[in-house]
Short mmCIF file of C-alpha atoms in Angstrom, two decimals:
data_model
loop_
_atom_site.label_atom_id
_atom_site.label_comp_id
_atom_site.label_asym_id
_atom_site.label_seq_id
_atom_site.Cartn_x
_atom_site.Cartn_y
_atom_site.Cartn_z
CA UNK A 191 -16.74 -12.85 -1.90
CA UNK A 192 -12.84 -13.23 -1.82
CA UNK A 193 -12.76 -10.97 -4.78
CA UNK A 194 -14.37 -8.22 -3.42
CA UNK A 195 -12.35 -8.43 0.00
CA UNK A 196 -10.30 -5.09 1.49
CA UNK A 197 -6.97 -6.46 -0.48
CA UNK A 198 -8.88 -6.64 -3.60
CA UNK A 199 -10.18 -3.36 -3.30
CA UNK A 200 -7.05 -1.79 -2.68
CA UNK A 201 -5.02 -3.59 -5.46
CA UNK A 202 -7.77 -2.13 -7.73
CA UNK A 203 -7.39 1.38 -6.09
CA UNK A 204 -11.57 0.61 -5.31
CA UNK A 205 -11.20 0.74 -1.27
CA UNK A 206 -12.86 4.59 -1.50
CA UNK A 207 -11.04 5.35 1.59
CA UNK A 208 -12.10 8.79 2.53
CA UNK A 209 -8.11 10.33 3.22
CA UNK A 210 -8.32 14.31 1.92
CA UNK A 211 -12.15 14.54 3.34
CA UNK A 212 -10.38 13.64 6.99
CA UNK A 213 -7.74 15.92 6.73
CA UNK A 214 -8.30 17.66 9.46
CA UNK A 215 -8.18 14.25 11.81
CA UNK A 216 -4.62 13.66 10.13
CA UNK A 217 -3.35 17.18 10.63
CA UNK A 218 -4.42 17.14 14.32
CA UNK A 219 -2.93 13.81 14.83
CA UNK A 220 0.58 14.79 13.19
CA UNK A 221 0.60 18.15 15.38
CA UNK A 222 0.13 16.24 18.55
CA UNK A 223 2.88 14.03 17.09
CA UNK A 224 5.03 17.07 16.16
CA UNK A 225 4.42 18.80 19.78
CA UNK A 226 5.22 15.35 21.73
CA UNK A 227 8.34 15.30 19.68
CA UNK A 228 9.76 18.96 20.26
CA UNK A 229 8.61 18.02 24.04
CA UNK A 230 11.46 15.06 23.86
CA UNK A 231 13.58 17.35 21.86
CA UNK A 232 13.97 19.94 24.54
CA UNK A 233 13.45 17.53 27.47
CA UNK A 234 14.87 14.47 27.22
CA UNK A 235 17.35 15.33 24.23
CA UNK A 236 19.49 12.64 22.22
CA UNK A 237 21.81 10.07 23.56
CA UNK A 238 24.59 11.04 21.42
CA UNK A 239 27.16 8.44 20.85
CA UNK A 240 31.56 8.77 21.04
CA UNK A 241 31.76 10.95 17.57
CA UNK A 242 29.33 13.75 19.13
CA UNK A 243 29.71 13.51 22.86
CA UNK A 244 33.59 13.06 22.44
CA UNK A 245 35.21 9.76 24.53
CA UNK A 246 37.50 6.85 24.60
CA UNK A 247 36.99 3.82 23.19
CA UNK A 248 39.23 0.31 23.89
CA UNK A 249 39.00 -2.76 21.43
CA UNK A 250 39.75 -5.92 22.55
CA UNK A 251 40.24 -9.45 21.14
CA UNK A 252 36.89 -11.71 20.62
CA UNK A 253 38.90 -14.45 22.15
CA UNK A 254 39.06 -13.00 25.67
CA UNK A 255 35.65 -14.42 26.30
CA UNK A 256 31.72 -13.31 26.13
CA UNK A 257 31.04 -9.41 25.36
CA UNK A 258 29.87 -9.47 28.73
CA UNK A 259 33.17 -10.65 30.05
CA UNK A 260 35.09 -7.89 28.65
CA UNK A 261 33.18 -5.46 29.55
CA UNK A 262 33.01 -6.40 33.31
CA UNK A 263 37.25 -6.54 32.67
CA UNK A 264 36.96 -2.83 31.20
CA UNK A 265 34.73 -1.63 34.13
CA UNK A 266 37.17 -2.99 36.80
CA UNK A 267 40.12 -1.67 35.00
CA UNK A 268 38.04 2.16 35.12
CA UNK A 269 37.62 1.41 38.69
CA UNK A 270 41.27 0.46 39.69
CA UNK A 271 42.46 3.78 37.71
CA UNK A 272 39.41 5.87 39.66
CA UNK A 273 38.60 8.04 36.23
CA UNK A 274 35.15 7.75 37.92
CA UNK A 275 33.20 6.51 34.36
CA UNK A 276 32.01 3.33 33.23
CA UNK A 277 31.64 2.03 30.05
CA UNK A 278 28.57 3.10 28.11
CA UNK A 279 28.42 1.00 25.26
CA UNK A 280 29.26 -2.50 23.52
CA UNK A 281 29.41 -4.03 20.58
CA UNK A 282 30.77 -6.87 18.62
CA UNK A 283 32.59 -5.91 15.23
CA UNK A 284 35.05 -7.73 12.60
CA UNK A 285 38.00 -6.70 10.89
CA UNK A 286 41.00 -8.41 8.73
CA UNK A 287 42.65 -9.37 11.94
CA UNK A 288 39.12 -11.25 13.54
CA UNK A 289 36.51 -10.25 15.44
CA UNK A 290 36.61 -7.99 18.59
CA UNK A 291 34.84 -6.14 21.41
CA UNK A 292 34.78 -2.37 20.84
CA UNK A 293 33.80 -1.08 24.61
CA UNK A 294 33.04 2.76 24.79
CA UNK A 295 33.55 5.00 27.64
CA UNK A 296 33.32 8.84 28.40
CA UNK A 297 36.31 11.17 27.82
CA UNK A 298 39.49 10.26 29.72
CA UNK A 299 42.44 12.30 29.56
CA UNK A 300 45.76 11.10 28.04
CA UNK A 301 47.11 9.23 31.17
CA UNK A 302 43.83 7.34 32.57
CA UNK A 303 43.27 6.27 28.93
CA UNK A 304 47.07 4.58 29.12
CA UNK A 305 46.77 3.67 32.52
CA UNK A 306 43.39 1.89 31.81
CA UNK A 307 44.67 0.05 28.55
CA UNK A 308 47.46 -1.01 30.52
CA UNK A 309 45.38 -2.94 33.71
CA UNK A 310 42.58 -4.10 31.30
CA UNK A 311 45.78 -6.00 29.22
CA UNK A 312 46.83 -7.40 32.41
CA UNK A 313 43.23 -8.56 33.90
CA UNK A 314 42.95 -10.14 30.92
CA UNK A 315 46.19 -11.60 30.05
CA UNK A 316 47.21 -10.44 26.99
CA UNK A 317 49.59 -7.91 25.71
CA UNK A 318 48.68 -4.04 25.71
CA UNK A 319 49.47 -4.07 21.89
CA UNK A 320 46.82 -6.43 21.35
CA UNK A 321 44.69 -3.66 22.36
CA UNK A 322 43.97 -0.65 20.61
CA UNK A 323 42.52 2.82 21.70
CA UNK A 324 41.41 5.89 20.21
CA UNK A 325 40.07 9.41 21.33
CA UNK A 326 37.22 11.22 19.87
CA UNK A 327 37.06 15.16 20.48
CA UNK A 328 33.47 16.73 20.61
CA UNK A 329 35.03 18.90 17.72
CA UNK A 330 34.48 16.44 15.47
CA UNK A 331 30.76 15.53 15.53
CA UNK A 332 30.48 19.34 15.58
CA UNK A 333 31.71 18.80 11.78
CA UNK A 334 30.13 16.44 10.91
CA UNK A 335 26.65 17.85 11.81
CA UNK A 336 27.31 20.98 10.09
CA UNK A 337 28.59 18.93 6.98
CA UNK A 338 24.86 16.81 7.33
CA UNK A 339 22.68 20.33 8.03
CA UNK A 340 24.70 21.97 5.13
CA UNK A 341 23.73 18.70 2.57
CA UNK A 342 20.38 18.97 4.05
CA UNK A 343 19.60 22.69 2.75
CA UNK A 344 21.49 21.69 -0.19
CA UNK A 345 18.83 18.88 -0.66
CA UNK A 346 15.62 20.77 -0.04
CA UNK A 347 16.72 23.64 -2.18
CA UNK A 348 16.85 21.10 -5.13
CA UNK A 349 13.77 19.09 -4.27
CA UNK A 350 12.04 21.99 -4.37
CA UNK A 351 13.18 23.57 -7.94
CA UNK A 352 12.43 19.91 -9.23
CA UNK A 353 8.94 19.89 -8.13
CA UNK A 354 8.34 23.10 -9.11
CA UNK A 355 9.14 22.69 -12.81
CA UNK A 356 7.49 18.89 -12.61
CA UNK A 357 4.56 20.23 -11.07
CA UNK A 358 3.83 23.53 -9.26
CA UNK A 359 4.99 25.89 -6.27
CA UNK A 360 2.13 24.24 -4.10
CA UNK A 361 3.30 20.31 -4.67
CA UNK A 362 6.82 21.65 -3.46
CA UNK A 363 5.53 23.15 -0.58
CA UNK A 364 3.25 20.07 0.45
CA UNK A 365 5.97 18.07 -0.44
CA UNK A 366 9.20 19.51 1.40
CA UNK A 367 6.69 19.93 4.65
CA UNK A 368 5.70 16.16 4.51
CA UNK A 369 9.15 15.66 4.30
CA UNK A 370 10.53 17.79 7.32
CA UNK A 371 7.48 15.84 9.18
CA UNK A 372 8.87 12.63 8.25
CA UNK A 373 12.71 13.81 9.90
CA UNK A 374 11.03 15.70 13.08
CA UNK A 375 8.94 12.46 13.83
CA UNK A 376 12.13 10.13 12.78
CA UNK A 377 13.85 12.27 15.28
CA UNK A 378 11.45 12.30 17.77
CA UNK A 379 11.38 8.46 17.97
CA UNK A 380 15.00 8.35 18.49
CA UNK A 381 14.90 10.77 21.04
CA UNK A 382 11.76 8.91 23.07
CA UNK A 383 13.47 5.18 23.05
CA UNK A 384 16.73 6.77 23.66
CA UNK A 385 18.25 5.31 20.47
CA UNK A 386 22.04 6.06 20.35
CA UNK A 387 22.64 8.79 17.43
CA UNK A 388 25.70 7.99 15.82
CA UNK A 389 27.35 9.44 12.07
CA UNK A 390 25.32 6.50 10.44
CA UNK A 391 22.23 7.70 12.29
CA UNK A 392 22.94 10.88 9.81
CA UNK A 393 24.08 9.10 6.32
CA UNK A 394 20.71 7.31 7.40
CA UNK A 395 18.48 10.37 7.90
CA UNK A 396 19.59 11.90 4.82
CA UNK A 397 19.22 8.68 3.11
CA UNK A 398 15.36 8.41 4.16
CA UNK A 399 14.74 11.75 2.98
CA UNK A 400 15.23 10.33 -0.76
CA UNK A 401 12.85 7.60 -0.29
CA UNK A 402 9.90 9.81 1.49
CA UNK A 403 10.47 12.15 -1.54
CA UNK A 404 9.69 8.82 -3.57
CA UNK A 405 6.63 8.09 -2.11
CA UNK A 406 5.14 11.61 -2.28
CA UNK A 407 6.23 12.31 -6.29
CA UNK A 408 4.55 8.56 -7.10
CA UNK A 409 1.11 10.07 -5.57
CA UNK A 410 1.52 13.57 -7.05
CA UNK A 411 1.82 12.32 -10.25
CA UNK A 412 -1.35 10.54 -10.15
CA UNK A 413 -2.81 13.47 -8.54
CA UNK A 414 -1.71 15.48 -11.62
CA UNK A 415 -3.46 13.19 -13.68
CA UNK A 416 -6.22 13.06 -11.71
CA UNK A 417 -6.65 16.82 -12.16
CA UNK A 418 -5.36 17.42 -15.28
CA UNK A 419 -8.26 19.62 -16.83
CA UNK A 420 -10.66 19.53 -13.86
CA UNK A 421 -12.33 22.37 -14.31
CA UNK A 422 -13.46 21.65 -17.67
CA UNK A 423 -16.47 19.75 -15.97
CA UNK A 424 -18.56 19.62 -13.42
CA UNK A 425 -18.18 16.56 -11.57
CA UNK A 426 -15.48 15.99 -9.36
CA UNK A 427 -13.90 18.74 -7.00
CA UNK A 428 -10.30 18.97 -6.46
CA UNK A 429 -10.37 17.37 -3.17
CA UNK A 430 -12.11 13.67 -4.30
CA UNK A 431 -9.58 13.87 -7.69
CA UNK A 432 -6.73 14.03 -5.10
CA UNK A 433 -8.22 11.54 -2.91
CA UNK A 434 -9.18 9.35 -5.68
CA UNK A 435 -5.33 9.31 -6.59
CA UNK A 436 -4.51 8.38 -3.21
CA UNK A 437 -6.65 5.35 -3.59
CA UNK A 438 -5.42 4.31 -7.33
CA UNK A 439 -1.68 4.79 -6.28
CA UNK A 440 -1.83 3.45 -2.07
CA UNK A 441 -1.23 0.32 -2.89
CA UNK A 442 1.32 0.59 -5.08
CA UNK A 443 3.17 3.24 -2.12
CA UNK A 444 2.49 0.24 0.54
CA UNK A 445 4.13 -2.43 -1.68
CA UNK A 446 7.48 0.15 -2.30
CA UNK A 447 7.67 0.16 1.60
CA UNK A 448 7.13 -3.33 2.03
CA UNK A 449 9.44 -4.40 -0.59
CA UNK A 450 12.04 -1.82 0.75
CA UNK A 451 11.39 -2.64 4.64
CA UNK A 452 12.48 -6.11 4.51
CA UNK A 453 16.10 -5.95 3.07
CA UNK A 454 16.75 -3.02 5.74
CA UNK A 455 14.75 -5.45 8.30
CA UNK A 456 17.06 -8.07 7.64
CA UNK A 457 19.82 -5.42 7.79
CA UNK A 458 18.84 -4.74 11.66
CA UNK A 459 17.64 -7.91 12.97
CA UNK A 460 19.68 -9.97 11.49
CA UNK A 461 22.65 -8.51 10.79
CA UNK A 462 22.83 -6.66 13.63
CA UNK A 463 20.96 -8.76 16.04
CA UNK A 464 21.16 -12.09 15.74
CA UNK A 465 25.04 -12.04 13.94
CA UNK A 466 25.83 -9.04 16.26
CA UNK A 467 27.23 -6.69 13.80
CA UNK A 468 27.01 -3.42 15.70
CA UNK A 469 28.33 -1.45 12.87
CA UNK A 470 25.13 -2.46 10.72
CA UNK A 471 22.80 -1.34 13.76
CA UNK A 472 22.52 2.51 13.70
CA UNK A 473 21.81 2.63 9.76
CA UNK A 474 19.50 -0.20 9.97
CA UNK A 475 17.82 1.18 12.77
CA UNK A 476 17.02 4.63 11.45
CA UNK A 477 16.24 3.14 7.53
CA UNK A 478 13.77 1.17 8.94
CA UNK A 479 12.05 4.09 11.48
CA UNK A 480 12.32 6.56 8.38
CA UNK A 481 10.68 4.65 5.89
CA UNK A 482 8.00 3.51 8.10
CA UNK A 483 6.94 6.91 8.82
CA UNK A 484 7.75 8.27 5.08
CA UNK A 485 5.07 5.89 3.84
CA UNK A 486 2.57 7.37 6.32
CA UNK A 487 3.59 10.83 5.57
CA UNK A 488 3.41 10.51 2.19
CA UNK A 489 -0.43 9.22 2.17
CA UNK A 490 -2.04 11.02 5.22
CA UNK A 491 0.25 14.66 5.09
CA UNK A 492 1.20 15.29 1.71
CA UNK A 493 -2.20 14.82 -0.67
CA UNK A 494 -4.41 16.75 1.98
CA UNK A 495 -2.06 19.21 2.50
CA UNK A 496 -1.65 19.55 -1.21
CA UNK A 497 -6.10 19.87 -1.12
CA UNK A 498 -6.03 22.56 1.03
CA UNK A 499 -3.20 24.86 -0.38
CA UNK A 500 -5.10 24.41 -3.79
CA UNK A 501 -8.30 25.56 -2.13
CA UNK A 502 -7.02 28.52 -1.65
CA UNK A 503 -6.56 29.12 -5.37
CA UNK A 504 -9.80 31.06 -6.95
CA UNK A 505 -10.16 29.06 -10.21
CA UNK A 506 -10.51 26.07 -7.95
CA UNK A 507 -12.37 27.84 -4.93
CA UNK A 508 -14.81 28.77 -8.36
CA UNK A 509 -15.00 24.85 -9.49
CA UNK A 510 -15.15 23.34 -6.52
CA UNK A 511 -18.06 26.15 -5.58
CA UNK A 512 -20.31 24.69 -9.45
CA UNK A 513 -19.61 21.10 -8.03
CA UNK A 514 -21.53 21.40 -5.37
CA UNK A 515 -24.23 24.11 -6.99
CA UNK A 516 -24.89 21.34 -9.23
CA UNK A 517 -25.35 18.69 -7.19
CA UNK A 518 -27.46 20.17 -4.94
CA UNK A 519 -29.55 20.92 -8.18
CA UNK A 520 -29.59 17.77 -8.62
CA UNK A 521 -30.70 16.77 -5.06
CA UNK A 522 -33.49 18.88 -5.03
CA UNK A 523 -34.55 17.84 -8.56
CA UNK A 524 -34.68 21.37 -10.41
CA UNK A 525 -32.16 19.56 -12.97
CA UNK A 526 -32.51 16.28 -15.13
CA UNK A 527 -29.72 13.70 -13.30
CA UNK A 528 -27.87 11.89 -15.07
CA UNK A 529 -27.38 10.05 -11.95
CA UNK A 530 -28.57 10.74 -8.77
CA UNK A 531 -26.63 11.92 -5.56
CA UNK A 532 -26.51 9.38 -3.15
CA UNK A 533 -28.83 10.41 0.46
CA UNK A 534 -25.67 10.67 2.40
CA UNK A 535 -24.09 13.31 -0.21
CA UNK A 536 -27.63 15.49 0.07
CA UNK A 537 -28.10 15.10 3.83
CA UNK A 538 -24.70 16.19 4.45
CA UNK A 539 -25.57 19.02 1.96
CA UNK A 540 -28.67 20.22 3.82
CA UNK A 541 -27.17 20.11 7.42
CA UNK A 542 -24.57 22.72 6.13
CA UNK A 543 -21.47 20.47 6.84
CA UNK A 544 -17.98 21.13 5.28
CA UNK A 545 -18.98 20.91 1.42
CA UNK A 546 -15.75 18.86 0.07
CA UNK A 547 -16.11 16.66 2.92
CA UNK A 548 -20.16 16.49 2.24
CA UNK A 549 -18.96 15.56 -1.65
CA UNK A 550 -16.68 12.61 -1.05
CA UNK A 551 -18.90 11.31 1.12
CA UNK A 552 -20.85 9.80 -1.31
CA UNK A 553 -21.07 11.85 -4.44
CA UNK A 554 -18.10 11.52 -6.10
CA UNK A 555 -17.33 9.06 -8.69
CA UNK A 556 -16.44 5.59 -7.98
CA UNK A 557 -12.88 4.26 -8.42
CA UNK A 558 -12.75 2.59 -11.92
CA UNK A 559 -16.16 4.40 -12.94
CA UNK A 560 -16.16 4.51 -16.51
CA UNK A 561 -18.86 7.19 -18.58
CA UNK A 562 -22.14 5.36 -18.95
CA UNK A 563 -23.77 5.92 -22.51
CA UNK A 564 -25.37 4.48 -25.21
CA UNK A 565 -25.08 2.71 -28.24
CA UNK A 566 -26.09 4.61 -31.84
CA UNK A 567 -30.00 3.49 -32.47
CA UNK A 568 -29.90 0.44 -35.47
CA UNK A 569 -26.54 -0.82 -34.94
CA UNK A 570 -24.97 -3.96 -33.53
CA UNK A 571 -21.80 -4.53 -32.24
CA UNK A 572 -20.57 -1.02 -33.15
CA UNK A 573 -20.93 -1.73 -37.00
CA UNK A 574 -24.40 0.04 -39.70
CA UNK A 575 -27.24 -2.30 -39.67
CA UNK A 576 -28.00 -3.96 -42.61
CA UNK A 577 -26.68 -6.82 -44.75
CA UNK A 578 -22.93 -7.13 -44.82
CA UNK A 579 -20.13 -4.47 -46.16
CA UNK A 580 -21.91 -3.42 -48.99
CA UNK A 581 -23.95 -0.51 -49.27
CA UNK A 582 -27.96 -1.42 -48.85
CA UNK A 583 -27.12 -5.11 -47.42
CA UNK A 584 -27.73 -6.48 -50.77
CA UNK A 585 -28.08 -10.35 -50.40
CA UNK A 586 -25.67 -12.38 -51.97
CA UNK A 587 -26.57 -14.53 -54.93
#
């Protein structure tokens, strides 16, 4: 029983999961998705860290104490010099010199910044050169988002000439909008849990964009081969050859993510959690969001979408159209079968539901399904009947 378990199934691409014939359950989910996002977008907006919202930002030795101890030092030293801010973030980060506290505030002009390095040295007793403080301008992470939006066009422009001469105009099209999905949902997470965005947060976006464009090319491929002469016969419409790669190449796509989740989990909780490297937090962070949704992307945007752009074409509007004359031929028994449609396929059929949908309910080919036929009459084991090699089977004397 083991054997024929869900895992099994799926490691032998046999699960028949029905993904293309629900397309329209996936779509609606990923444009409530989509909508809920561009809701936080224009609501709630992104906590933008010190390089885009411009600040001030004090480092101070490890050895003063707890992190919490030097920021309650940094608070009171804001409040003493009446600047009016606090800090907004913490974090623990090494260097040649040890480790240290990097505390973050809002901007402070030239004088409160001095004025505040100068009490927070003397709360703590230590020396103001032990210290060290820099200013971030807004200007900046004006730069460096034009830089990122800049690579990003630069990057879709050649995703989509590659796909196009690997595989056609409508791939690239499913393909580059699975992976704008994959950012806008990304984003959308980051702007719902408030996560601080950050110039890794970027290197890390762009970065995720390579592995969602992974994922999709692995199941294209198979698609292509899937599809690859299709309407040469009669048996399979475009939709159940896509969704029949989906199945032969899913778990392959879920062991890629696994494999490349847990080195960027490891990355965020434990480099940045439990060791408390803050600098490893923000890439971790959105690696590990990205990918999780590239997977999904890949498997429940990209293949339908990919169905339903090819619909549209005639030669396949045309085969899919003698599929489904055929079988219901076959269902109502004006043509020999070489095997019957299962009832579900020619129920669905006669209450006039969606007719790719009606074929992979039931009527398309099973996974692994090879051609059933038989062997030439007189023979055995694939070899002319009769005595031996030599001609007439004459016995040997």
């Amino acid at each position: 029983m083991a054997q024929n378990g869900l895992a099994s199934r799926l490691y032998n691409g046999e699960a028949g999961l029905n993904i293309v014939g629900r397309r329209k359950l996936w779509f609606g989910i990923a444009g409530v998705l989509v909508l809920i996002a561009i809701l936080s977008f224009s609501i709630r907006g992104f906590s933008l860290g010190i390089e885009f919202a411009g600040g001030n930002s004090f480092q101070v030795p490890a050895s003063v104490g707890t992190l919490d101890d030097a920021e309650r030092e940094v608070n009171s030293a804001l409040a003493a010099e009446n600047t009016g801010v606090e800090v907004a973030t913490t974090q623990k980060i090494g260097g040649p010199g040890g480790d240290s506290y990097e505390l973050r505030t809002p901007q402070l002009s030239v004088e409160q910044a001095n004025a505040v390095k100068a009490q927070i040295a003397e709360d703590l007793g230590i020396n103001a050169d032990q210290i060290s403080g820099n200013q971030v301008s807004e200007a900046w992470g004006s730069q460096v988002t034009e830089r990122a939006v800049l690579g990003l066009v630069i990057f879709i422009a050649l995703v989509m000439v590659y796909l196009i001469l690997r595989f056609e105009w409508r791939m690239a099209v499913a393909a580059v909008s699975s992976l704008f999905m994959n950012l806008i949902l990304t984003a959308g997470i980051y702007s719902l849990v408030g996560f601080e965005v950050t110039p890794s947060t970027i290197i890390g976006f762009l970065t995720i964009l390579g592995f969602a464009l992974y994922d999709v090319v692995v199941v294209f491929d198979k698609v292509q081969e899937n599809t690859r002469g299709i309407t040469a016969n009669n048996n399979q419409t475009y939709g159940e050859a896509a969704n029949l790669a989906i199945n032969q190449s899913l778990m392959r796509s879920l062991n890629t993510s696994v494999v490349a989740l847990l080195p960027v989990g490891g990355l965020l909780f434990i480099g940045a959690g439990l060791l408390g490297a803050g600098t490893l937090k923000d890439l971790g962070l959105v690696l590990f969001v990205g990918m999780a949704v590239a997977f999904l992307t890949s498997i429940l945007v990209a293949t339908p979408l990919l169905a339903l752009l090819k619909n549209y074409d005639p030669r396949i509007q045309a085969h899919n159209k003698r599929v489904l004359t055929r079988r219901g031929a076959l269902a109502r028994g004006e043509v020999t079968p070489k095997g019957a449609p299962s009832p579900a396929t020619t129920d669905a059929i006669d209450a006039d539901v969606d007719p790719e949908a009606a074929a992979l309910a039931g009527a398309a080919p099973k996974v692994g399904a090879r051609p059933a036929g038989k062997r030439q009459t007189g023979t055995r084991g694939g070899r002319p009947g009769g005595g031996g090699n030599r001609p007439g089977g004459a016995k040997r004397r």
